[in-house]
Amino acid sequence: MKNKVEELRKQKGIKQEELAKSLCVSRQTISSLERGKYNPSIMLAYKIAKIFDLSIEEVFIFDED
């Protein structure tokens, strides 16, 4: 699954550490998520989308391949 987390985070001027703290996850989780090495739970995806005031579908792109 692809995502726009890094792009959105940088647009808002938020560091990985800051985003991680607001989501109660590690910075490594955010890093892995941005690199596409980790797919979040539905709850985490919802929290991320909410932080950026977007829908889950606007942040996460389902790739059927």
PDB file of C-alpha atoms in Angstrom:
ATOM      1  CA  MET A   1       0.000   0.000   0.000  1.00  0.00           C
ATOM      2  CA  LYS A   2       1.344   3.401  -0.932  1.00  0.00           C
ATOM      3  CA  ASN A   3       0.798   6.504   1.140  1.00  0.00           C
ATOM      4  CA  LYS A   4       1.323  10.257   1.203  1.00  0.00           C
ATOM      5  CA  VAL A   5       2.397  10.495   4.854  1.00  0.00           C
ATOM      6  CA  GLU A   6       5.866  11.902   4.187  1.00  0.00           C
ATOM      7  CA  GLU A   7       4.550  14.439   1.667  1.00  0.00           C
ATOM      8  CA  LEU A   8       1.761  15.586   3.993  1.00  0.00           C
ATOM      9  CA  ARG A   9       4.057  15.704   7.020  1.00  0.00           C
ATOM     10  CA  LYS A  10       6.600  17.860   5.206  1.00  0.00           C
ATOM     11  CA  GLN A  11       3.891  20.199   3.876  1.00  0.00           C
ATOM     12  CA  LYS A  12       2.837  20.876   7.469  1.00  0.00           C
ATOM     13  CA  GLY A  13       6.430  21.213   8.663  1.00  0.00           C
ATOM     14  CA  ILE A  14       6.105  18.326  11.116  1.00  0.00           C
ATOM     15  CA  LYS A  15       9.095  16.165  12.048  1.00  0.00           C
ATOM     16  CA  GLN A  16       8.804  12.384  12.188  1.00  0.00           C
ATOM     17  CA  GLU A  17       9.306  12.531  15.957  1.00  0.00           C
ATOM     18  CA  GLU A  18       6.456  15.010  16.395  1.00  0.00           C
ATOM     19  CA  LEU A  19       4.057  12.957  14.299  1.00  0.00           C
ATOM     20  CA  ALA A  20       5.059   9.787  16.125  1.00  0.00           C
ATOM     21  CA  LYS A  21       4.464  11.396  19.517  1.00  0.00           C
ATOM     22  CA  SER A  22       1.015  12.674  18.519  1.00  0.00           C
ATOM     23  CA  LEU A  23       0.089   9.151  17.352  1.00  0.00           C
ATOM     24  CA  CYS A  24       1.686   7.342  20.338  1.00  0.00           C
ATOM     25  CA  VAL A  25       3.991   5.320  18.081  1.00  0.00           C
ATOM     26  CA  SER A  26       7.759   5.287  17.585  1.00  0.00           C
ATOM     27  CA  ARG A  27       9.638   7.429  15.085  1.00  0.00           C
ATOM     28  CA  GLN A  28      10.748   4.150  13.505  1.00  0.00           C
ATOM     29  CA  THR A  29       7.091   3.292  12.835  1.00  0.00           C
ATOM     30  CA  ILE A  30       6.635   6.578  10.975  1.00  0.00           C
ATOM     31  CA  SER A  31       9.863   6.027   9.047  1.00  0.00           C
ATOM     32  CA  SER A  32       8.817   2.497   8.044  1.00  0.00           C
ATOM     33  CA  LEU A  33       5.375   3.721   7.081  1.00  0.00           C
ATOM     34  CA  GLU A  34       6.817   6.468   4.858  1.00  0.00           C
ATOM     35  CA  ARG A  35       9.156   3.992   3.152  1.00  0.00           C
ATOM     36  CA  GLY A  36       6.262   1.607   2.473  1.00  0.00           C
ATOM     37  CA  LYS A  37       7.739  -1.089   4.720  1.00  0.00           C
ATOM     38  CA  TYR A  38       4.813  -1.046   7.153  1.00  0.00           C
ATOM     39  CA  ASN A  39       1.056  -1.056   6.636  1.00  0.00           C
ATOM     40  CA  PRO A  40      -0.767   0.568   9.546  1.00  0.00           C
ATOM     41  CA  SER A  41      -3.738  -0.828  11.407  1.00  0.00           C
ATOM     42  CA  ILE A  42      -7.063   0.698  10.466  1.00  0.00           C
ATOM     43  CA  MET A  43      -7.033   2.670  13.737  1.00  0.00           C
ATOM     44  CA  LEU A  44      -3.589   4.123  13.060  1.00  0.00           C
ATOM     45  CA  ALA A  45      -4.554   4.950   9.463  1.00  0.00           C
ATOM     46  CA  TYR A  46      -7.658   6.724  10.766  1.00  0.00           C
ATOM     47  CA  LYS A  47      -5.614   8.734  13.300  1.00  0.00           C
ATOM     48  CA  ILE A  48      -3.086   9.739  10.633  1.00  0.00           C
ATOM     49  CA  ALA A  49      -5.825  10.853   8.244  1.00  0.00           C
ATOM     50  CA  LYS A  50      -7.498  12.808  11.037  1.00  0.00           C
ATOM     51  CA  ILE A  51      -4.260  14.671  11.859  1.00  0.00           C
ATOM     52  CA  PHE A  52      -4.066  15.860   8.250  1.00  0.00           C
ATOM     53  CA  ASP A  53      -7.819  16.515   8.084  1.00  0.00           C
ATOM     54  CA  LEU A  54      -8.202  14.086   5.184  1.00  0.00           C
ATOM     55  CA  SER A  55      -9.989  10.814   4.524  1.00  0.00           C
ATOM     56  CA  ILE A  56      -8.059   7.556   4.790  1.00  0.00           C
ATOM     57  CA  GLU A  57      -8.357   7.174   1.013  1.00  0.00           C
ATOM     58  CA  GLU A  58      -6.666  10.551   0.484  1.00  0.00           C
ATOM     59  CA  VAL A  59      -3.646   9.486   2.551  1.00  0.00           C
ATOM     60  CA  PHE A  60      -3.368   5.782   1.703  1.00  0.00           C
ATOM     61  CA  ILE A  61      -3.474   4.441  -1.849  1.00  0.00           C
ATOM     62  CA  PHE A  62      -4.450   0.808  -2.224  1.00  0.00           C
ATOM     63  CA  ASP A  63      -2.271  -0.858  -4.835  1.00  0.00           C
ATOM     64  CA  GLU A  64      -3.865  -4.098  -6.034  1.00  0.00           C
ATOM     65  CA  ASP A  65      -0.562  -5.406  -7.414  1.00  0.00           C
TER      66      ASP A  65
END
